[in-house]
Amino acid sequence: MPATMSPLLRRRENISGYLFLLPSLVFFLGFVVVPMGMCIWMSFTNANMDINTPTDFVGLANYVELWKDPVFLKGLRNTIIIVVVSVPVVCAFSLWVASAIYRMKEGPLSFFRIVFYLPVVTGSVAVTVVWKWMYNRYYGIFNYLLKNGGIIDKNINWLGDQKYALACIILILLTTSVGQPIVLYVSALSNVDHSLVEAAEVDGATNTQVFWRIKWAQIMPTTLYILIITTINSFQCFALIQLLTSGGPNYATETIMYYIYYSAFKLQRFGYGNAMGVILALFIAALSAVQFRLAREK
Amino acid sequence: MKKLLALLLALCMIFALAACGETKTEEIKEETKTEETKEETKTEETKEETKTEETKEEAKTEETKEETKTEETKEEAKPEETKEEAQPEETKEEAQPEETKEEAAGATEITLWTYPIGNWGDEATVKALTDAFTAETGIAVKVEYLTYADGDDKVNTALTAKQAPDLIMEGPERLVTNWGVKGYMVDISDMFDDTDKAEINAAALAACYAPDGAAYEYPVVMTAHCMAINYTAFKEAGADQFINLDTHTWTTEQFFQAVQALYDYYGDTVGALYCSGQGGDQGTRALVNNLYGGTFTTADHTAYTWDDPLNIKALKALYDQAGIDFDASINGGEEIANFYNGIFKMAFCWNIAQQLNPNSAGTGAGLTGNGDEIVFMAFPSEDGTAKLQGGIWGFGIFNNGDDAKIEAAKQFIKYMCDSEHTAEAVRASNFFAARSAAEGTDLSGVWADNEVMNEYTKILPMLGDYYQVTTNWPTARTAWWNMLQQVGASDGSEGAITAAVNEFCGQANTPAA
């Protein structure tokens, strides 16, 4: 704002600015801030659906119970496995694909972008139904191919066997998660300053050196963004679990997100579910902060 | 100039938001309008609905058209006076005292949420029923169709948002045990007089009452859940010798012999204890409980007893039997699909509605997708007499604090469950009437013209205890299928099975904190 602006004009500018902000602010407050506050408050209560049982303040009881709950701990373990596996794989795979396609002509480039982005825009229910069919123990395509290929002699119960179930979920998650990072990386790589690349090449830098010393540094903000959204998506993996396994078999695919839903809406323990929600939010915030810090240091 | 435009735009948005708020006020104003205006609005609505109905009628199949026409003709043939005269004195007084009638009419519209209970999940069928009710009472019924996959979540969300429907149709395990005892439903015990109590099946009536004596459901239909076999496959494998086709029964020994024969013949899965979720879980419970006479709950429905050694023996026997799988990747619906596809030779999730349901392959009712004959069977037990899991369905009223709507909802219940129209409501469900007669109309002959239904009545006397009203039911239900998953994933030793059973039965008996 120019220093010479009169107070009256400044006030008018401020008012119009706030008026512009107002509608989104109302929604932000109503649908984000207030529910967040309610969530934190309810996590300290025994809130449930029973009208006859008054909601009482229980302090940290829900949080204490969480750490003694074997299902929550199993869900936490599974969630961490999903994050640890899917985040690096999604980032590395999408960077690799983007590096391979970003110099292509418009036609092939669009084709690959569509192929990888399609699972993102397809409804999660539709995607899940297709995967469920492929994983089907009795007539799924995986068992059909493996059996006819002589690799297995008995059908595998992909989603019903705790040895495979979580891996199956992660595989689906990967296919639905790489689309956006690929598009972002293609865009970021295309925007890398070519004069720097050419200068490095003239100075005798190898392709690997060019990539790590110039391109990688320039796409770091995109990488940071991708890391954060992939981490959040992996932490919040819910629809796949709900539609495919309901957390089974034997809690092998239980995640915190699914357990929140189960506790709050199936057992109607809102207080307990909210406590888990707070823990999940803290995990995501902590991990995002670490990612930010590491990226900034680099 | 630009700033002015921006300011105007922002103001427009604010006014738009404010206008949204005012719409509600308008709606409230609408509600407080005079009775005459309401009547006009009601007529308009009815007209519109009639139009929609006409359009839909055109799209209906020939058969449905004929049925509807017959119903309409019946309705038309009845002069208004005769209709009123035909109503017994008691009904008239109970259902529509003059003041109440006006109040109920004041409600003008009630909402009904229904789960897919036979054709009560079919819009065309339900619309015919509710339209007839609207024509007689002037109360419009707005229906929303729930699924078992997410219906509970929708209702719970609506309850917490204070947006619950006026009426809901489902079984006592939801209406009584879940929402009723938690204080969301209206006590409708005043709707049961001595005649009703005498006419309604005792088990069904008892299930509608909560332990505190309040009634939260009015039953309309009931059935006994059973299992089904692929009779063609049984004959091919020579396993048909192990079943009694006349009584639709078999002993535990015969069941295992039949499974072995089928497994020896086909070399693949014969049947599965599906346990990916709660869908159709009554089938697996009934199988396990019946094999050696185990129990699921105490007789007074205060505790879960599935850690009974007889149930552990049954689980062990099922685990050890070749051809029986504990499948954590499918639920009851998917089991039925696999049965229709010919993959399974028996299904544990079955009832008369399934038996009457023409399969999606279009081969007809009582047949699998490739035309194999399906025969319904009682669950196997040591002496061949099973205790079948009952299914009871009826209506309950959510307490939304609007007396007029509650009265209107009661009128709806009376109309569907205890009037000369009850037979139609029963037929729509594909199940059996929960009472012998309704206001003088004998309901025992509702399915007299249906051979399959008549055959099914052979197993109805085996109806067992309706234990779904036991305290902590939602937790217990989930614990059951989680237990099956753990048993299936175990090494099958008696110790491992006992540990799984004890762990989850313990969970079921522990009330949530």
Coordinates of N, CA and C in Angstrom, one line a residue, chain B residues 53-228:
Chain B
E53 N -46.8 -39.8 -10.7 CA -47.2 -41.3 -10.6 C -47.7 -41.8 -12.0
E54 N -48.5 -40.9 -12.7 CA -49.0 -41.3 -14.0 C -47.8 -41.6 -14.9
T55 N -46.8 -40.7 -14.9 CA -45.7 -40.9 -15.8 C -45.0 -42.2 -15.5
K56 N -44.8 -42.4 -14.2 CA -44.1 -43.6 -13.8 C -44.9 -44.9 -14.2
E57 N -46.2 -44.7 -14.0 CA -47.1 -45.9 -14.3 C -46.9 -46.4 -15.7
E58 N -46.7 -45.4 -16.6 CA -46.5 -45.7 -18.0 C -45.2 -46.5 -18.2
A59 N -44.2 -46.2 -17.4 CA -43.0 -46.9 -17.6 C -43.0 -48.3 -16.9
K60 N -43.9 -48.6 -16.1 CA -44.0 -49.8 -15.4 C -44.1 -51.0 -16.4
T61 N -43.8 -52.2 -15.8 CA -44.0 -53.4 -16.7 C -45.5 -53.7 -16.7
E62 N -45.9 -54.6 -17.7 CA -47.3 -54.9 -17.9 C -47.9 -55.5 -16.7
E63 N -47.1 -56.3 -16.0 CA -47.7 -57.0 -14.8 C -48.0 -56.0 -13.7
T64 N -47.1 -55.1 -13.5 CA -47.3 -54.2 -12.4 C -48.5 -53.3 -12.7
K65 N -48.6 -52.9 -14.0 CA -49.7 -52.1 -14.5 C -51.0 -52.7 -14.1
E66 N -51.1 -54.1 -14.4 CA -52.3 -54.7 -14.1 C -52.7 -54.8 -12.7
E67 N -51.6 -55.0 -11.9 CA -51.8 -55.1 -10.4 C -52.3 -53.7 -9.9
T68 N -51.6 -52.7 -10.4 CA -52.0 -51.3 -9.9 C -53.4 -51.0 -10.3
K69 N -53.7 -51.4 -11.6 CA -55.0 -51.1 -12.1 C -56.1 -51.7 -11.2
T70 N -55.8 -53.0 -10.9 CA -56.8 -53.7 -10.1 C -57.0 -53.0 -8.7
E71 N -55.8 -52.6 -8.2 CA -55.9 -51.9 -6.9 C -56.7 -50.6 -7.0
E72 N -56.4 -49.9 -8.1 CA -57.1 -48.6 -8.3 C -58.6 -48.8 -8.5
T73 N -58.9 -49.9 -9.3 CA -60.3 -50.2 -9.5 C -61.0 -50.5 -8.2
K74 N -60.3 -51.2 -7.4 CA -60.9 -51.6 -6.1 C -61.2 -50.3 -5.3
E75 N -60.2 -49.4 -5.3 CA -60.3 -48.2 -4.5 C -61.5 -47.3 -5.1
E76 N -61.5 -47.3 -6.4 CA -62.6 -46.5 -7.0 C -63.9 -47.0 -6.8
A77 N -64.0 -48.4 -6.8 CA -65.3 -49.0 -6.6 C -65.9 -48.8 -5.3
K78 N -65.0 -48.5 -4.3 CA -65.5 -48.2 -3.0 C -66.0 -46.8 -2.8
P79 N -67.3 -46.6 -2.6 CA -67.8 -45.3 -2.4 C -67.2 -44.8 -1.0
E80 N -67.1 -43.5 -0.9 CA -66.4 -42.9 0.2 C -67.1 -43.4 1.5
E81 N -68.4 -43.4 1.5 CA -69.2 -43.7 2.7 C -68.9 -45.2 3.1
T82 N -68.9 -46.0 2.1 CA -68.7 -47.5 2.4 C -67.4 -47.7 3.0
K83 N -66.4 -46.9 2.5 CA -65.0 -47.1 3.1 C -65.0 -46.8 4.6
E84 N -65.7 -45.7 4.9 CA -65.8 -45.3 6.3 C -66.5 -46.3 7.1
E85 N -67.6 -46.8 6.5 CA -68.4 -47.7 7.3 C -67.7 -49.0 7.5
A86 N -66.9 -49.4 6.5 CA -66.1 -50.6 6.6 C -65.1 -50.6 7.7
Q87 N -64.7 -49.4 8.2 CA -63.7 -49.3 9.2 C -64.4 -49.7 10.6
P88 N -63.8 -50.6 11.3 CA -64.3 -50.9 12.6 C -64.3 -49.7 13.5
E89 N -65.3 -49.6 14.4 CA -65.5 -48.5 15.3 C -64.2 -48.1 16.0
E90 N -63.5 -49.1 16.5 CA -62.3 -48.9 17.3 C -61.2 -48.2 16.5
T91 N -61.0 -48.7 15.3 CA -60.0 -48.1 14.4 C -60.3 -46.6 14.2
K92 N -61.5 -46.3 13.9 CA -61.9 -44.9 13.6 C -61.6 -44.1 14.8
E93 N -62.0 -44.6 16.0 CA -61.7 -43.8 17.2 C -60.3 -43.6 17.5
E94 N -59.6 -44.7 17.4 CA -58.2 -44.7 17.8 C -57.3 -43.9 16.9
A95 N -57.5 -44.2 15.6 CA -56.6 -43.6 14.6 C -56.9 -42.1 14.3
Q96 N -58.2 -41.8 14.3 CA -58.5 -40.4 13.9 C -59.6 -39.7 14.7
P97 N -59.3 -39.5 16.0 CA -60.2 -38.6 16.7 C -60.2 -37.2 16.0
E98 N -61.4 -36.6 16.1 CA -61.5 -35.4 15.3 C -60.4 -34.4 15.4
E99 N -60.0 -34.1 16.7 CA -59.0 -33.1 16.9 C -57.7 -33.6 16.3
T100 N -57.4 -34.8 16.7 CA -56.1 -35.4 16.2 C -56.0 -35.4 14.7
K101 N -57.2 -35.7 14.1 CA -57.2 -35.8 12.6 C -56.8 -34.4 12.1
E102 N -57.3 -33.4 12.7 CA -57.0 -32.1 12.2 C -55.5 -31.8 12.4
E103 N -55.0 -32.2 13.6 CA -53.6 -31.9 13.9 C -52.7 -32.7 12.9
A104 N -53.1 -34.0 12.7 CA -52.3 -34.8 11.8 C -52.4 -34.2 10.4
A105 N -53.6 -33.8 10.0 CA -53.7 -33.2 8.7 C -52.8 -31.9 8.6
G106 N -52.7 -31.3 9.8 CA -51.8 -30.1 9.8 C -50.4 -30.5 9.5
A107 N -50.0 -31.7 9.8 CA -48.6 -32.1 9.5 C -48.4 -32.2 8.0
T108 N -49.5 -32.5 7.3 CA -49.5 -32.6 5.8 C -48.4 -33.5 5.2
E109 N -47.3 -33.6 5.7 CA -46.3 -34.4 5.1 C -45.4 -35.0 6.2
I110 N -45.2 -36.3 6.1 CA -44.2 -37.0 7.0 C -43.2 -37.7 6.1
T111 N -42.0 -37.9 6.7 CA -40.9 -38.6 6.0 C -40.7 -40.0 6.5
L112 N -40.5 -40.9 5.6 CA -40.3 -42.3 5.9 C -39.0 -42.7 5.3
W113 N -38.1 -43.3 6.1 CA -36.8 -43.8 5.6 C -37.0 -45.3 5.8
T114 N -36.7 -46.0 4.7 CA -36.9 -47.5 4.7 C -35.7 -48.2 4.2
Y115 N -35.4 -49.3 4.8 CA -34.3 -50.2 4.4 C -34.9 -51.1 3.3
P116 N -34.1 -51.7 2.5 CA -34.6 -52.6 1.4 C -35.2 -53.9 2.0
I117 N -36.4 -53.8 2.6 CA -37.0 -55.0 3.1 C -37.9 -55.5 2.1
G118 N -37.5 -56.5 1.3 CA -38.2 -57.0 0.2 C -38.4 -55.9 -0.8
N119 N -39.7 -55.7 -1.2 CA -40.0 -54.6 -2.2 C -40.2 -53.3 -1.5
W120 N -40.1 -53.2 -0.2 CA -40.1 -51.9 0.5 C -38.9 -51.1 0.2
G121 N -38.0 -51.7 -0.6 CA -36.9 -50.9 -1.1 C -37.1 -50.5 -2.5
D122 N -38.3 -50.9 -3.1 CA -38.6 -50.6 -4.5 C -39.5 -49.4 -4.5
E123 N -39.0 -48.3 -5.2 CA -39.8 -47.1 -5.2 C -41.2 -47.2 -5.8
A124 N -41.4 -48.0 -6.9 CA -42.7 -48.1 -7.5 C -43.7 -48.7 -6.5
T125 N -43.2 -49.8 -5.9 CA -44.1 -50.5 -4.9 C -44.5 -49.6 -3.7
V126 N -43.5 -49.0 -3.2 CA -43.7 -48.2 -2.0 C -44.6 -47.0 -2.3
K127 N -44.4 -46.4 -3.5 CA -45.2 -45.3 -3.9 C -46.6 -45.6 -4.0
A128 N -46.9 -46.8 -4.6 CA -48.3 -47.2 -4.7 C -48.9 -47.3 -3.3
L129 N -48.2 -47.8 -2.3 CA -48.7 -48.0 -1.0 C -48.9 -46.6 -0.3
T130 N -47.9 -45.8 -0.4 CA -48.0 -44.5 0.3 C -49.0 -43.5 -0.4
D131 N -49.1 -43.7 -1.7 CA -50.2 -42.9 -2.4 C -51.6 -43.2 -2.0
A132 N -51.7 -44.5 -1.8 CA -53.1 -45.0 -1.3 C -53.3 -44.4 0.1
F133 N -52.3 -44.4 0.9 CA -52.4 -43.8 2.3 C -52.7 -42.3 2.2
T134 N -52.0 -41.6 1.3 CA -52.2 -40.2 1.1 C -53.7 -39.9 0.7
A135 N -54.1 -40.8 -0.2 CA -55.5 -40.6 -0.8 C -56.5 -40.7 0.3
E136 N -56.2 -41.6 1.3 CA -57.2 -41.8 2.3 C -57.1 -40.8 3.5
T137 N -55.9 -40.4 3.8 CA -55.7 -39.6 5.0 C -55.4 -38.1 4.7
G138 N -54.9 -37.9 3.5 CA -54.5 -36.5 3.1 C -53.1 -36.2 3.6
I139 N -52.4 -37.2 4.1 CA -51.0 -37.0 4.6 C -50.0 -37.5 3.6
A140 N -49.2 -36.6 3.1 CA -48.2 -37.0 2.1 C -47.1 -37.7 2.8
V141 N -46.5 -38.7 2.1 CA -45.3 -39.4 2.7 C -44.1 -39.3 1.7
K142 N -43.1 -38.7 2.3 CA -41.9 -38.5 1.5 C -41.0 -39.7 1.9
V143 N -40.6 -40.5 0.9 CA -39.8 -41.7 1.2 C -38.4 -41.6 0.8
E144 N -37.5 -42.0 1.7 CA -36.1 -42.1 1.3 C -35.6 -43.5 1.5
Y145 N -34.9 -44.1 0.5 CA -34.5 -45.5 0.5 C -33.1 -45.6 0.9
L146 N -33.0 -46.4 2.0 CA -31.6 -46.6 2.6 C -31.1 -47.9 2.1
T147 N -29.8 -48.1 2.2 CA -29.2 -49.4 1.9 C -28.6 -49.9 3.2
Y148 N -28.3 -51.2 3.3 CA -27.7 -51.7 4.5 C -26.3 -51.3 4.7
A149 N -25.7 -50.9 3.5 CA -24.2 -50.6 3.6 C -24.0 -49.3 4.3
D150 N -24.9 -48.3 4.1 CA -24.6 -47.0 4.8 C -25.9 -46.4 5.4
G151 N -26.9 -47.2 5.5 CA -28.2 -46.7 6.1 C -28.0 -46.3 7.5
D152 N -27.3 -47.1 8.3 CA -27.1 -46.7 9.7 C -26.4 -45.4 9.9
D153 N -25.4 -45.2 9.1 CA -24.6 -44.0 9.2 C -25.5 -42.8 8.8
K154 N -26.3 -43.0 7.8 CA -27.2 -41.9 7.4 C -28.1 -41.5 8.5
V155 N -28.7 -42.5 9.1 CA -29.6 -42.3 10.2 C -28.9 -41.6 11.4
N156 N -27.8 -42.2 11.8 CA -27.0 -41.6 12.9 C -26.6 -40.2 12.7
T157 N -26.2 -39.9 11.4 CA -25.8 -38.5 11.1 C -27.1 -37.6 11.2
A158 N -28.2 -38.1 10.7 CA -29.4 -37.3 10.8 C -29.8 -37.1 12.2
L159 N -29.7 -38.1 13.0 CA -30.0 -37.9 14.4 C -29.2 -36.9 15.1
T160 N -27.9 -36.9 14.9 CA -27.0 -36.0 15.6 C -27.3 -34.5 15.0
A161 N -27.7 -34.5 13.8 CA -28.0 -33.1 13.2 C -29.4 -32.7 13.4
K162 N -30.1 -33.5 14.2 CA -31.6 -33.3 14.5 C -32.4 -33.2 13.2
Q163 N -32.1 -34.0 12.2 CA -32.8 -34.0 11.0 C -33.3 -35.4 10.7
A164 N -33.7 -36.1 11.8 CA -34.2 -37.5 11.6 C -35.5 -37.5 10.9
P165 N -35.8 -38.6 10.2 CA -37.1 -38.7 9.6 C -38.2 -38.9 10.6
D166 N -39.5 -38.8 10.2 CA -40.5 -39.0 11.2 C -40.7 -40.5 11.4
L167 N -40.6 -41.3 10.4 CA -40.8 -42.8 10.4 C -39.6 -43.5 9.9
I168 N -39.4 -44.7 10.5 CA -38.3 -45.5 9.9 C -38.8 -47.0 9.9
M169 N -38.4 -47.7 8.9 CA -38.8 -49.1 8.8 C -37.6 -50.0 8.9
E170 N -37.5 -50.8 9.9 CA -36.4 -51.8 10.0 C -36.8 -52.7 11.2
G171 N -35.8 -53.4 11.7 CA -36.0 -54.4 12.7 C -35.8 -53.9 14.1
P172 N -36.2 -54.7 15.1 CA -36.0 -54.2 16.5 C -34.5 -54.0 16.9
E173 N -33.6 -54.7 16.3 CA -32.2 -54.6 16.6 C -31.7 -53.1 16.4
R174 N -32.4 -52.4 15.5 CA -32.0 -51.0 15.3 C -33.0 -50.1 16.0
L175 N -34.3 -50.3 15.7 CA -35.3 -49.4 16.3 C -35.4 -49.5 17.8
V176 N -35.3 -50.7 18.4 CA -35.4 -50.8 19.8 C -34.1 -50.7 20.5
T177 N -33.2 -51.6 20.1 CA -31.9 -51.7 20.9 C -31.0 -50.5 20.6
N178 N -31.0 -50.0 19.4 CA -30.1 -49.0 19.1 C -30.7 -47.6 19.4
W179 N -31.7 -47.2 18.5 CA -32.2 -45.8 18.7 C -33.2 -45.7 19.8
G180 N -34.0 -46.7 20.0 CA -35.1 -46.6 21.0 C -34.5 -46.4 22.4
V181 N -33.7 -47.3 22.8 CA -33.2 -47.2 24.2 C -32.3 -46.0 24.4
K182 N -31.8 -45.4 23.3 CA -30.9 -44.2 23.4 C -31.8 -42.9 23.4
G183 N -33.1 -43.1 23.4 CA -34.0 -42.0 23.6 C -34.4 -41.2 22.4
Y184 N -34.2 -41.8 21.2 CA -34.5 -41.0 20.0 C -35.9 -41.3 19.5
M185 N -36.6 -42.4 20.0 CA -37.8 -42.8 19.4 C -39.0 -42.6 20.4
V186 N -40.2 -42.5 19.7 CA -41.4 -42.3 20.5 C -41.9 -43.7 21.0
D187 N -42.3 -43.7 22.3 CA -42.9 -44.9 22.9 C -44.3 -45.0 22.3
I188 N -44.5 -46.1 21.5 CA -45.8 -46.3 20.9 C -46.6 -47.5 21.5
S189 N -46.2 -47.7 22.8 CA -47.0 -48.8 23.5 C -48.5 -48.6 23.5
D190 N -48.9 -47.3 23.4 CA -50.3 -47.0 23.4 C -51.0 -47.5 22.2
M191 N -50.2 -47.9 21.2 CA -50.9 -48.4 19.9 C -51.2 -49.9 20.0
F192 N -50.8 -50.6 21.0 CA -51.1 -52.0 21.1 C -52.2 -52.2 22.1
D193 N -53.4 -52.6 21.6 CA -54.5 -52.9 22.6 C -54.4 -54.4 22.8
D194 N -55.4 -54.9 23.5 CA -55.4 -56.4 23.8 C -55.5 -57.2 22.6
T195 N -56.4 -56.7 21.7 CA -56.6 -57.5 20.4 C -55.3 -57.6 19.6
D196 N -54.6 -56.4 19.5 CA -53.3 -56.4 18.8 C -52.4 -57.4 19.4
K197 N -52.3 -57.4 20.8 CA -51.3 -58.2 21.5 C -51.7 -59.7 21.2
A198 N -53.0 -60.0 21.1 CA -53.4 -61.4 20.8 C -53.1 -61.8 19.4
E199 N -53.2 -60.8 18.5 CA -53.0 -61.1 17.0 C -51.6 -61.2 16.6
I200 N -50.7 -60.4 17.2 CA -49.3 -60.3 16.8 C -48.5 -61.5 17.3
N201 N -47.7 -62.0 16.5 CA -46.8 -63.1 16.9 C -46.1 -62.7 18.2
A202 N -46.1 -63.6 19.2 CA -45.6 -63.3 20.6 C -44.1 -62.9 20.5
A203 N -43.3 -63.6 19.7 CA -41.9 -63.3 19.7 C -41.6 -61.9 19.0
A204 N -42.4 -61.7 18.0 CA -42.3 -60.4 17.3 C -42.7 -59.2 18.2
L205 N -43.8 -59.5 19.0 CA -44.3 -58.4 19.9 C -43.3 -58.1 21.0
A206 N -42.7 -59.2 21.5 CA -41.8 -59.1 22.6 C -40.5 -58.3 22.1
A207 N -40.1 -58.5 20.9 CA -38.9 -57.9 20.4 C -39.1 -56.4 20.2
C208 N -40.3 -56.0 20.1 CA -40.6 -54.5 19.9 C -40.6 -53.7 21.2
Y209 N -40.5 -54.4 22.3 CA -40.4 -53.7 23.6 C -39.0 -53.6 24.1
A210 N -38.7 -52.5 24.7 CA -37.4 -52.3 25.4 C -37.5 -52.8 26.8
P211 N -36.4 -53.1 27.5 CA -36.5 -53.6 28.8 C -37.3 -52.7 29.8
D212 N -37.4 -51.4 29.5 CA -38.1 -50.5 30.4 C -39.6 -50.5 30.1
G213 N -40.1 -51.4 29.2 CA -41.5 -51.5 28.9 C -42.0 -50.6 27.8
A214 N -41.2 -49.8 27.3 CA -41.6 -48.9 26.2 C -41.5 -49.7 24.8
A215 N -42.5 -49.4 23.9 CA -42.4 -50.1 22.6 C -41.9 -49.1 21.6
Y216 N -40.9 -49.5 20.8 CA -40.4 -48.5 19.9 C -40.6 -49.0 18.4
E217 N -41.3 -50.1 18.3 CA -41.5 -50.6 16.9 C -42.9 -51.3 16.9
Y218 N -43.6 -51.1 15.7 CA -44.8 -51.8 15.5 C -44.5 -52.8 14.3
P219 N -44.6 -54.1 14.6 CA -44.1 -55.1 13.6 C -45.2 -55.2 12.5
V220 N -44.7 -55.4 11.3 CA -45.6 -55.7 10.2 C -45.3 -57.0 9.5
V221 N -44.1 -57.3 9.4 CA -43.7 -58.6 8.7 C -42.6 -59.3 9.5
M222 N -42.5 -60.6 9.2 CA -41.5 -61.4 9.8 C -41.1 -62.6 9.0
T223 N -40.0 -63.2 9.2 CA -39.6 -64.4 8.5 C -38.6 -65.2 9.4
A224 N -38.2 -66.3 8.9 CA -37.1 -67.1 9.5 C -36.0 -67.1 8.5
H225 N -34.8 -66.7 8.9 CA -33.7 -66.8 8.0 C -33.3 -68.3 7.9
C226 N -32.8 -68.7 6.7 CA -32.4 -70.1 6.5 C -31.1 -70.1 5.7
M227 N -30.9 -71.3 5.1 CA -29.7 -71.4 4.2 C -30.3 -72.0 2.9
A228 N -29.4 -72.1 1.9 CA -29.9 -72.6 0.6 C -28.9 -73.5 0.0

